[in-house]
């Protein structure tokens, strides 16, 4: 069942050719104890290696089960070694970083036996060789004889058909040798045992057949094999090692070299550390820039008012313009005002308001409209009904908005809470703390805004009819719940026979009118310390909805209808132009046209999109019909953002170089490890490990190293952000600049692992290609 036919094996070293096996023809029975005798260098080990499939023969044939091995694929050789062959080496070849049990389990690991069965079989095999009491020891805690027993147990554990023993007692004293030989003799009753020895007495005493080798040739054979027994066939199963086993093997190996493993992981983590720090700094700076941008766009919204200037500034330049046409004529022009400011009336109409309202809500924080609308408000003070206003300015007799009120129309501050209050206005809730009461939930809820010193506008309170003195302190409770009555135009104004209108003087009667609405101060709010959009002026603030509702109800009121048809101011009787009439209608609630619009973008990127959107409106329109907006925020921070990006790329590139360096280092370390573990590779091969399995062992090792260095690097970088932030806060006053994004951390660990495995994979491949016979010879 096992025959060598004219097998030749030559070794060529330089010019010298050694005939290790020279035309060997020999057959073996299924169960016998064959001793191979010969002097040193006669080819005994080579013969065993060829039989065991560890070394290729050059010519001739090795026939197994009557099947030639000439066409064997790698996987078939692996299966043969793993399942049919048990090797016992002269120098034991135990893997020193594994325990005895694990050494014995190794071969079974490759044949895919279940965990429990593996353990049981290993224990059985060790009991059989008499090592029951030493199961938990490491190889270096055993004597030579005991180590050889472990090697035999390892060979037995897979229950091979053929046991190949290369000078099993070569390194043992006589007494121990006898014990080992007894053990091998016992095994030869159930297997084919081929034992190499240069001790003729041992051979004669134990073997059932003696073959003498000399210079690679069979000289004598005491019991030559004649006929093949073709009924008995080996079972060749596939072998493979799981990545988990490889991990375990490598983990144990790394554990025996803790110091070196740690240093390696640390050294290769330096690249990760530098990248992580660069990333966390740039993330932090980006964050700072973003919030500065958001603050800037909030402080300087894109705004358009009814009267715009087409010049960037309204200031007359004493130097004249440098932005002219540079005419090529001989004429000069005498001007009264150099660089005349060109006024443009923005045709802000309801169509444009609708256009603005259709801006993608994802681009904006809020849109604010300023309207000249005058609400008809009454309040009963000490039993007497009086006319009141929501205003921060001392009131004039006319009751129309005065100059001071107009400042709020410039858009820097406003009494109107942008966007609706439905579900609580995000602008209000995000930027204001509620000091008392509730945030508005309906259009009829108004809030009192105080500043960071709890100060509010004195006039705002006076204008509500409250009799207070400057500097007077009031309890929140005194103001909460204050109500004001809103009266519709038709109740508020009386038409005179002349066709003019005057406010109804009988306030007590209209105070009771059935259509009146009650507005209530329901909350007191104060801008948060870090508010980005603290745009409400101290005083009374009400929602956009209230104005919309009022306009809705009064659009068809008598005064509005009359004013729409008249060239005369319905209240004062003055003659007015079309523009003034429209303005007056806005005051009376006859239209929803604002005097100015403020758009608060989310950030600079969305601001650009908004501007594109606004420009689209002007497309194809005549100069007169265009809406001119002003964008005061400029592009300053945008530039900073770009610079920041560029700096980050450069820094990441530098940090990347250190990552590559550590990858090369890992490669070198893996290569060293390969050299160190040559013997282990040989043993694994002898046990039937595939090339892939060997590669896996080393891939697993670099995998562990990669993860370790990644985790170490990210952790160190994370810890480093603490002192870095302290330093930066000291220097620049900026808080929490360095922030390690967890996603970046995770990505870096993955990258480190991938790069490390990549760096170690090539040496691992080299290890796998190593010739097992040569690997085992190395010491
Ligand atoms: P033995 O085990 O009988 O001492 P070997 O089978 O190890 O002898 O070696 C047989 C011959 O082949 C020796 O001359 C040895 O030097 C040579 N040889 C064995 N392995 C190699 C090798 N890997 N490279 C070169 N020569 C080798
Ligand atoms: Mg030898």
mmCIF file of C-alpha atoms in Angstrom, residues 287 291 326 332 401 452 471 488 562 566 586 591-592 606 679 740 771:
data_model
loop_
_atom_site.group_PDB
_atom_site.id
_atom_site.type_symbol
_atom_site.label_atom_id
_atom_site.label_comp_id
_atom_site.label_asym_id
_atom_site.label_seq_id
_atom_site.Cartn_x
_atom_site.Cartn_y
_atom_site.Cartn_z
ATOM 1 C CA UNK A 287 -16.444 73.477 14.136
ATOM 2 C CA UNK A 291 -20.140 78.464 14.468
ATOM 3 C CA UNK A 326 -11.754 105.522 -17.651
ATOM 4 C CA UNK A 332 -14.517 116.701 -18.134
ATOM 5 C CA UNK A 401 -44.621 104.643 13.150
ATOM 6 C CA UNK A 452 -28.644 89.654 29.726
ATOM 7 C CA UNK A 471 -34.965 102.122 36.696
ATOM 8 C CA UNK A 488 -60.305 95.400 13.822
ATOM 9 C CA UNK A 562 -61.476 103.315 0.552
ATOM 10 C CA UNK A 566 -58.139 107.094 -3.336
ATOM 11 C CA UNK A 586 -49.295 98.245 4.579
ATOM 12 C CA UNK A 591 -51.486 94.193 2.134
ATOM 13 C CA UNK A 592 -48.765 91.854 3.320
ATOM 14 C CA UNK A 606 -26.345 77.552 2.045
ATOM 15 C CA UNK A 679 10.430 25.588 12.916
ATOM 16 C CA UNK A 740 -11.662 63.436 17.991
ATOM 17 C CA UNK A 771 10.015 24.178 2.101
#
